[in-house]
CSV table of C-alpha atoms and ligand atoms in Angstrom, one decimal:
chain,number,residue,atom,x,y,z
V,13,MET,CA,162.8,106.5,77.9
V,14,ARG,CA,160.7,103.5,77.4
V,15,THR,CA,162.0,100.1,78.4
V,16,VAL,CA,161.6,98.8,74.8
V,17,ASP,CA,161.6,101.4,72.0
V,18,TRP,CA,162.3,101.8,68.3
V,19,ASP,CA,164.8,104.4,67.1
V,20,TYR,CA,163.3,105.8,63.9
V,21,LYS,CA,166.5,107.7,63.0
V,22,THR,CA,168.7,104.6,62.9
V,23,GLY,CA,166.1,101.8,62.4
V,24,LYS,CA,167.4,100.0,65.6
V,25,LEU,CA,165.6,98.4,68.5
V,26,LEU,CA,166.5,99.9,71.8
V,27,LEU,CA,166.4,98.0,75.1
V,28,ILE,CA,167.4,99.2,78.6
V,29,ASP,CA,169.9,96.5,79.7
V,30,GLN,CA,168.3,95.3,82.9
V,31,ARG,CA,171.2,93.0,83.8
V,32,LYS,CA,173.3,96.1,84.6
V,33,LEU,CA,170.8,97.9,86.8
V,34,PRO,CA,170.9,99.5,89.4
V,35,GLY,CA,174.6,100.2,89.0
V,36,ILE,CA,174.7,101.1,85.3
V,37,TYR,CA,172.0,102.6,83.1
V,38,GLN,CA,172.8,101.4,79.6
V,39,VAL,CA,170.7,101.3,76.5
V,40,ASN,CA,171.6,98.5,74.0
V,41,GLU,CA,170.9,98.9,70.2
V,42,TYR,CA,169.8,95.9,68.1
V,43,GLN,CA,169.6,95.4,64.3
V,44,ASN,CA,169.8,91.7,64.1
V,45,TYR,CA,167.0,89.5,65.3
V,46,GLN,CA,169.2,86.6,66.6
V,47,ASP,CA,170.8,89.1,68.9
V,48,VAL,CA,167.4,90.1,70.3
V,49,ILE,CA,166.5,86.5,70.9
V,50,GLU,CA,169.8,86.2,72.9
V,51,ALA,CA,168.9,89.4,74.8
V,52,ILE,CA,165.5,87.9,75.8
V,53,GLN,CA,167.2,84.7,76.9
V,54,THR,CA,169.9,86.4,78.9
V,55,MET,CA,167.4,88.8,80.5
V,56,VAL,CA,168.6,92.1,79.0
V,57,VAL,CA,164.8,92.5,78.7
V,58,ARG,CA,162.5,90.6,80.9
V,59,GLY,CA,158.9,90.8,82.3
V,60,ALA,CA,156.0,89.4,80.4
V,61,PRO,CA,154.6,92.6,78.7
V,62,ALA,CA,158.2,93.8,77.8
V,63,ILE,CA,159.0,90.5,76.2
V,64,GLY,CA,155.8,90.7,74.1
V,65,VAL,CA,156.5,94.2,72.8
V,66,THR,CA,160.1,93.2,72.1
V,67,ALA,CA,158.9,90.3,70.0
V,68,ALA,CA,156.6,92.6,68.0
V,69,TYR,CA,159.4,95.0,67.2
V,70,THR,CA,161.7,92.1,66.5
V,71,ILE,CA,159.4,90.9,63.7
V,72,ALA,CA,159.6,94.4,62.2
V,73,LEU,CA,163.4,94.3,62.6
V,74,CYS,CA,163.4,91.0,60.8
V,75,GLY,CA,161.4,92.6,57.9
V,76,PHE,CA,164.1,95.2,57.5
V,77,GLU,CA,166.9,92.6,57.8
V,78,SER,CA,165.3,90.4,55.1
V,79,LYS,CA,166.6,90.9,51.5
V,80,ALA,CA,163.3,89.6,50.1
V,81,GLY,CA,162.1,91.6,47.1
V,82,VAL,CA,158.6,89.9,46.8
V,83,TYR,CA,155.8,89.4,49.2
V,84,ASP,CA,156.0,85.6,49.5
V,85,GLU,CA,159.7,85.6,50.2
V,86,LEU,CA,159.3,88.3,52.9
V,87,VAL,CA,156.6,86.3,54.5
V,88,VAL,CA,158.8,83.2,54.6
V,89,ASP,CA,161.6,85.2,56.3
V,90,LEU,CA,159.1,86.7,58.8
V,91,THR,CA,157.6,83.3,59.6
V,92,ARG,CA,161.1,81.8,60.3
V,93,CYS,CA,161.9,84.7,62.6
V,94,ALA,CA,158.6,84.3,64.4
V,95,SER,CA,159.2,80.6,65.0
V,96,ASP,CA,162.8,81.3,66.3
V,97,LEU,CA,161.5,84.0,68.6
V,98,GLN,CA,158.7,81.8,69.9
V,99,LYS,CA,161.4,79.5,71.4
V,100,ALA,CA,163.2,82.3,73.3
V,101,ARG,CA,161.4,81.9,76.6
V,102,PRO,CA,158.5,79.4,77.2
V,103,THR,CA,156.4,80.7,80.1
V,104,ALA,CA,155.3,84.3,79.4
V,105,VAL,CA,152.4,84.0,77.0
V,106,ASN,CA,152.7,87.7,75.9
V,107,LEU,CA,155.6,86.5,73.7
V,108,GLY,CA,153.3,84.2,71.7
V,109,TRP,CA,150.4,86.7,71.9
V,110,ALA,CA,152.5,89.4,70.3
V,111,ILE,CA,153.9,87.1,67.6
V,112,HIS,CA,150.4,85.8,66.8
V,113,ARG,CA,149.1,89.4,66.5
V,114,MET,CA,152.0,90.4,64.2
V,115,LEU,CA,151.6,87.3,61.9
V,116,SER,CA,147.8,87.9,61.7
V,117,TYR,CA,148.4,91.5,60.7
V,118,ILE,CA,150.9,90.5,58.0
V,119,LYS,CA,148.5,87.8,56.7
V,120,LYS,CA,145.6,90.3,56.5
V,121,ASN,CA,147.7,93.1,54.9
V,122,GLU,CA,147.1,93.4,51.2
V,123,GLU,CA,150.2,95.6,50.5
V,124,THR,CA,152.3,93.9,47.8
V,125,ASP,CA,155.1,96.5,47.8
V,126,THR,CA,157.5,94.9,50.2
V,127,ASP,CA,159.1,98.2,51.4
V,128,LYS,CA,155.7,99.6,52.2
V,129,LEU,CA,154.8,96.3,53.9
V,130,ARG,CA,157.9,96.5,56.0
V,131,ILE,CA,156.9,100.0,57.2
V,132,ALA,CA,153.3,98.9,57.9
V,133,ILE,CA,154.6,96.0,60.0
V,134,LEU,CA,156.7,98.4,62.1
V,135,GLY,CA,153.5,100.5,62.5
V,136,GLU,CA,151.7,97.5,64.0
V,137,ALA,CA,154.6,96.8,66.4
V,138,GLN,CA,154.5,100.5,67.4
V,139,ARG,CA,150.7,100.2,68.0
V,140,ILE,CA,151.3,97.2,70.3
V,141,ALA,CA,153.9,99.2,72.2
V,142,ASP,CA,151.7,102.2,72.6
V,143,GLU,CA,148.7,100.1,73.6
V,144,ASP,CA,150.8,98.5,76.3
V,145,VAL,CA,151.2,101.9,78.0
V,146,VAL,CA,147.5,102.7,77.7
V,147,THR,CA,146.6,99.2,79.0
V,148,ASN,CA,148.9,99.5,82.0
V,149,LEU,CA,147.5,102.9,82.9
V,150,ALA,CA,144.0,101.4,82.8
V,151,ILE,CA,145.2,98.6,85.1
V,152,ALA,CA,146.8,101.2,87.4
V,153,ASN,CA,143.5,103.1,87.6
V,154,TYR,CA,141.5,100.1,88.6
V,155,GLY,CA,144.1,98.6,90.9
V,156,SER,CA,145.0,101.8,92.8
V,157,LYS,CA,141.4,101.9,94.2
V,158,LEU,CA,142.3,98.7,96.1
V,159,ILE,CA,145.0,100.5,98.0
V,160,ASN,CA,144.2,102.6,101.1
V,161,ASP,CA,146.1,105.5,102.6
V,162,GLY,CA,148.6,104.1,105.1
V,163,ASP,CA,148.9,100.6,103.5
V,164,THR,CA,152.0,98.6,103.7
V,165,ILE,CA,152.2,96.5,100.5
V,166,LEU,CA,154.4,93.4,99.9
V,167,HIS,CA,155.5,93.2,96.3
V,168,HIS,CA,157.2,90.3,94.5
V,169,CYS,CA,159.7,90.4,91.6
V,170,ASN,CA,159.7,93.4,89.2
V,171,THR,CA,156.4,94.3,87.6
V,172,GLY,CA,157.1,98.0,87.0
V,173,ALA,CA,158.0,100.1,84.0
V,174,LEU,CA,161.0,97.9,83.4
V,175,ALA,CA,158.8,94.8,82.9
V,176,ALA,CA,156.6,96.6,80.3
V,177,VAL,CA,157.0,99.6,78.0
V,178,ASP,CA,156.1,102.0,80.8
V,179,TRP,CA,154.2,101.9,84.1
V,180,GLY,CA,154.0,98.1,84.4
V,181,THR,CA,151.3,96.1,86.2
V,182,ALA,CA,151.4,95.5,90.0
V,183,LEU,CA,154.1,98.2,90.5
V,184,GLY,CA,152.1,100.6,88.2
V,185,VAL,CA,149.1,100.1,90.6
V,186,ILE,CA,151.4,101.0,93.6
V,187,ARG,CA,152.9,104.0,91.7
V,188,LYS,CA,149.4,105.3,90.8
V,189,ALA,CA,148.2,105.1,94.4
V,190,HIS,CA,151.3,107.0,95.4
V,191,GLU,CA,150.7,109.7,92.7
V,192,ASP,CA,147.1,109.9,94.0
V,193,GLY,CA,148.5,111.1,97.3
V,194,LYS,CA,148.1,107.9,99.3
V,195,ARG,CA,150.9,107.3,101.9
V,196,ILE,CA,152.1,103.8,101.3
V,197,HIS,CA,155.1,101.8,102.2
V,198,VAL,CA,156.4,98.9,100.1
V,199,LEU,CA,158.2,95.8,101.3
V,200,VAL,CA,160.3,94.7,98.3
V,201,ASP,CA,161.2,91.0,98.4
V,202,GLU,CA,164.6,90.3,96.9
V,203,THR,CA,163.3,87.7,94.4
V,204,ARG,CA,166.1,85.2,94.3
V,205,PRO,CA,167.9,84.1,92.4
V,206,ARG,CA,168.1,87.0,89.9
V,207,LEU,CA,167.0,89.6,92.4
V,208,GLN,CA,164.5,91.4,90.3
V,209,GLY,CA,163.0,92.9,93.5
V,210,SER,CA,166.1,94.3,95.2
V,211,ARG,CA,167.8,95.3,92.0
V,212,LEU,CA,165.0,96.6,89.7
V,213,THR,CA,161.9,97.2,91.9
V,214,ALA,CA,163.9,99.1,94.5
V,215,TRP,CA,165.5,101.1,91.7
V,216,GLU,CA,162.1,102.1,90.3
V,217,LEU,CA,160.6,102.9,93.8
V,218,ALA,CA,163.6,105.1,94.6
V,219,GLN,CA,162.9,107.1,91.4
V,220,TYR,CA,159.2,107.4,92.2
V,221,LYS,CA,160.1,108.5,95.7
V,222,ILE,CA,157.9,105.7,97.2
V,223,PRO,CA,159.2,104.6,100.6
V,224,TYR,CA,160.4,101.0,100.7
V,225,ASP,CA,162.4,98.4,102.6
V,226,ILE,CA,164.0,95.4,101.0
V,227,ILE,CA,163.4,92.1,102.7
V,228,THR,CA,164.7,88.6,102.0
V,229,ASP,CA,162.2,86.3,100.4
V,230,ASN,CA,162.2,84.2,103.5
V,231,ALA,CA,161.1,87.1,105.7
V,232,ALA,CA,157.7,87.4,103.9
V,233,GLY,CA,156.0,84.9,106.2
V,234,TYR,CA,157.2,86.8,109.3
V,235,PHE,CA,155.9,90.1,108.2
V,236,LEU,CA,152.5,88.6,107.1
V,237,SER,CA,152.0,86.7,110.3
V,238,ARG,CA,152.8,89.8,112.4
V,239,LYS,CA,150.1,91.6,110.4
V,240,MET,CA,152.7,94.2,109.2
V,241,VAL,CA,151.4,93.9,105.7
V,242,HIS,CA,148.0,95.0,104.4
V,243,LYS,CA,148.1,93.7,100.9
V,244,VAL,CA,150.2,91.5,98.6
V,245,PHE,CA,150.7,92.5,95.0
V,246,PHE,CA,152.4,90.6,92.2
V,247,GLY,CA,152.2,90.2,88.4
V,248,ALA,CA,151.8,87.2,86.1
V,249,ASP,CA,153.5,85.6,83.2
V,250,ARG,CA,150.6,83.4,82.2
V,251,VAL,CA,147.1,82.9,83.7
V,252,ALA,CA,145.0,79.9,82.9
V,253,SER,CA,141.3,80.2,82.1
V,254,ASN,CA,140.4,79.1,85.7
V,255,GLY,CA,142.5,82.0,87.2
V,256,ASP,CA,145.5,79.9,88.3
V,257,VAL,CA,148.5,82.3,88.0
V,258,VAL,CA,152.0,81.4,86.8
V,259,ASN,CA,154.4,84.0,88.0
V,260,LYS,CA,158.0,84.4,89.3
V,261,ILE,CA,159.2,81.6,91.5
V,262,GLY,CA,158.2,82.3,95.1
V,263,THR,CA,154.8,83.7,94.3
V,264,TYR,CA,153.1,80.5,95.5
V,265,MET,CA,154.7,80.5,98.9
V,266,LEU,CA,153.9,84.2,99.3
V,267,ALA,CA,150.2,83.7,98.3
V,268,LEU,CA,150.0,80.7,100.7
V,269,ALA,CA,151.4,82.8,103.6
V,270,ALA,CA,149.0,85.7,102.8
V,271,PHE,CA,146.0,83.3,102.6
V,272,ASP,CA,146.9,81.7,105.9
V,273,ASN,CA,147.0,85.1,107.6
V,274,GLY,CA,143.9,86.5,105.9
V,275,ILE,CA,145.8,89.1,104.0
V,276,PRO,CA,144.5,89.9,100.5
V,277,ALA,CA,146.7,88.8,97.5
V,278,TYR,CA,146.2,90.5,94.2
V,279,ALA,CA,147.5,89.3,90.8
V,280,VAL,CA,147.8,92.1,88.3
V,281,MET,CA,148.1,91.6,84.5
V,282,PRO,CA,146.9,92.7,81.1
V,283,THR,CA,144.4,90.4,79.5
V,284,SER,CA,147.1,89.5,76.9
V,285,THR,CA,148.6,87.5,79.8
V,286,ILE,CA,145.5,85.3,80.1
V,287,ASP,CA,145.8,82.1,78.0
V,288,SER,CA,142.2,81.0,77.5
V,289,SER,CA,143.5,77.8,75.7
V,290,ILE,CA,144.9,76.5,79.0
V,291,SER,CA,142.4,75.3,81.6
V,292,ARG,CA,144.6,74.9,84.6
V,293,GLY,CA,147.9,76.4,85.9
V,294,ASP,CA,149.7,73.0,86.1
V,295,LEU,CA,149.4,72.7,82.3
V,296,ILE,CA,151.5,75.8,81.7
V,297,PRO,CA,155.2,75.2,80.7
V,298,ILE,CA,157.6,76.3,83.4
V,299,GLU,CA,161.0,77.5,82.3
V,300,GLU,CA,164.0,76.0,84.1
V,301,ARG,CA,166.9,78.4,83.9
V,302,PRO,CA,170.7,77.6,84.1
V,303,SER,CA,171.9,76.3,87.5
V,304,ASN,CA,174.7,78.9,87.7
V,305,GLU,CA,172.0,81.6,88.5
V,306,VAL,CA,171.6,79.7,91.8
V,307,LEU,CA,175.2,78.5,92.3
V,308,ASN,CA,177.1,81.7,91.5
V,309,ILE,CA,175.7,83.6,94.5
V,310,GLN,CA,178.6,85.2,96.4
V,311,VAL,CA,179.1,86.6,99.9
V,312,GLY,CA,182.0,88.9,100.5
V,313,GLY,CA,183.3,88.1,97.0
V,314,GLU,CA,183.4,84.4,97.7
V,315,LYS,CA,181.1,81.7,96.2
V,316,VAL,CA,179.1,80.1,99.0
V,317,VAL,CA,178.3,76.7,97.6
V,318,PRO,CA,180.6,73.7,97.8
V,319,GLU,CA,182.5,73.1,94.6
V,320,GLY,CA,180.7,70.5,92.4
V,321,SER,CA,177.2,71.3,93.8
V,322,SER,CA,174.3,71.1,91.4
V,323,ALA,CA,171.1,73.1,91.5
V,324,ARG,CA,167.6,73.2,90.2
V,325,ASN,CA,166.3,76.6,89.0
V,326,PRO,CA,162.6,76.8,88.0
V,327,ALA,CA,161.9,80.4,87.1
V,328,PHE,CA,158.2,80.4,87.8
V,329,ASP,CA,155.6,78.6,90.0
V,330,ILE,CA,151.9,78.1,90.0
V,331,THR,CA,149.5,79.9,92.4
V,332,PRO,CA,146.1,78.2,92.5
V,333,ASN,CA,143.3,80.6,92.0
V,334,ARG,CA,141.8,79.8,95.5
V,335,LEU,CA,144.7,81.8,97.1
V,336,LEU,CA,143.8,85.0,95.2
V,337,THR,CA,141.6,87.7,96.5
V,338,ALA,CA,141.2,89.3,93.0
V,339,ILE,CA,142.8,89.6,89.6
V,340,VAL,CA,143.3,93.2,88.3
V,341,THR,CA,143.2,93.7,84.5
V,342,GLU,CA,142.7,96.7,82.2
V,343,LYS,CA,139.1,95.6,81.9
V,344,GLY,CA,138.4,95.8,85.6
V,345,VAL,CA,138.9,93.9,88.9
V,346,LEU,CA,137.9,90.3,88.7
V,347,HIS,CA,136.6,88.3,91.7
V,348,PRO,CA,136.0,84.6,92.3
V,349,PRO,CA,134.8,82.4,90.7
V,350,PHE,CA,137.6,83.4,88.3
V,351,ALA,CA,136.6,80.9,85.6
V,352,GLU,CA,133.4,82.9,85.2
V,353,SER,CA,134.8,86.4,85.7
V,354,ILE,CA,137.6,85.7,83.2
V,355,ARG,CA,135.1,84.4,80.7
V,356,SER,CA,133.0,87.5,81.0
V,357,ILE,CA,135.8,89.9,80.0
V,358,LEU,CA,137.5,87.9,77.2
T,415,LIG,O1,161.9,86.1,84.7
T,415,LIG,P1,161.3,87.4,84.5
T,415,LIG,O2,162.0,88.5,85.3
T,415,LIG,O3,160.9,87.7,83.1
T,415,LIG,O4,159.9,87.2,85.3
T,415,LIG,C1,159.1,88.3,85.4
T,415,LIG,C2,157.9,88.1,86.3
T,415,LIG,O5,157.7,87.0,86.8
T,415,LIG,C3,157.0,89.2,86.5
T,415,LIG,O6,156.4,89.1,87.8
T,415,LIG,C4,155.8,89.1,85.5
T,415,LIG,O7,156.4,89.0,84.2
T,415,LIG,C5,154.9,90.2,85.5
T,415,LIG,S1,155.7,91.6,84.9
T,415,LIG,C6,154.6,92.8,84.5
């Protein structure tokens, strides 16, 4: 099934519960928008494109939840829902992008029958979900041409089908290269502290039958310096108009090590992840998540940190555009200078 989907029989939003993978495959059902906000915050659903599509469906859900009988009242309810949703997670711009697209659609829609409007709103959310798959396939087609037969690829976080509706971004590129018959090997970094790499990316790769090894995040520099990696691929949560990439914490160190060793680093994302209103990466808000995500790590069933320790837990970092070889989007592969190549496609 899709990572994020709508059940037309029950009128519920369906989300694969990513906190439970790889051990348990569970699909959660939602019919209350506040519960979806909590699901986004607690990472039932995560990954920039998946969060965006979830937000679109949630606005539709909100329409069905609202008791409003006239257009103006319905719009008030939908706007409140949109503003609550906007606060769910701050960094991935796809959330705001999807909300903006839904609100613009509602504003432009001249339907005065509220029940018909509710259905039209769901139709727009469904279009956003379907377009996500088409977009990711286009990204995969462009990006897979960068991969050669025999390549070893280092991948960060989870950017696969679980991070979108299907296919995903950087992992979609890798999957397409594999489906095209290229023999590739993936080094999957764990992606501490939430382990999106070892839990989710490894789970996806196993299903696609793509050979992989899990490595600790700290081992990346070793493999890069020994030239045991041909290319580094990662996704993005928000890209500034100059091409600086904000992505999962650890991306910056990985890109630095790749740059120092002359190994190409590719950032892969839909154009909906590019925020042209922000000129540089350091202006993008970075989410700081609860410290227990860092402190609760256990070895052999035992907590490893001294009682009373505190922790800092930024969820994303900023990779300056100078460290990137290219940016892959559904509109093509962009090369430096990124400010220019980004402007040309937007
Ligand atoms: O905190 P997460 O798991 O939502 O962060 C996800 C990432 O950083 C991904 O690399 C990014 O969203 C690209 S996913 C297609």
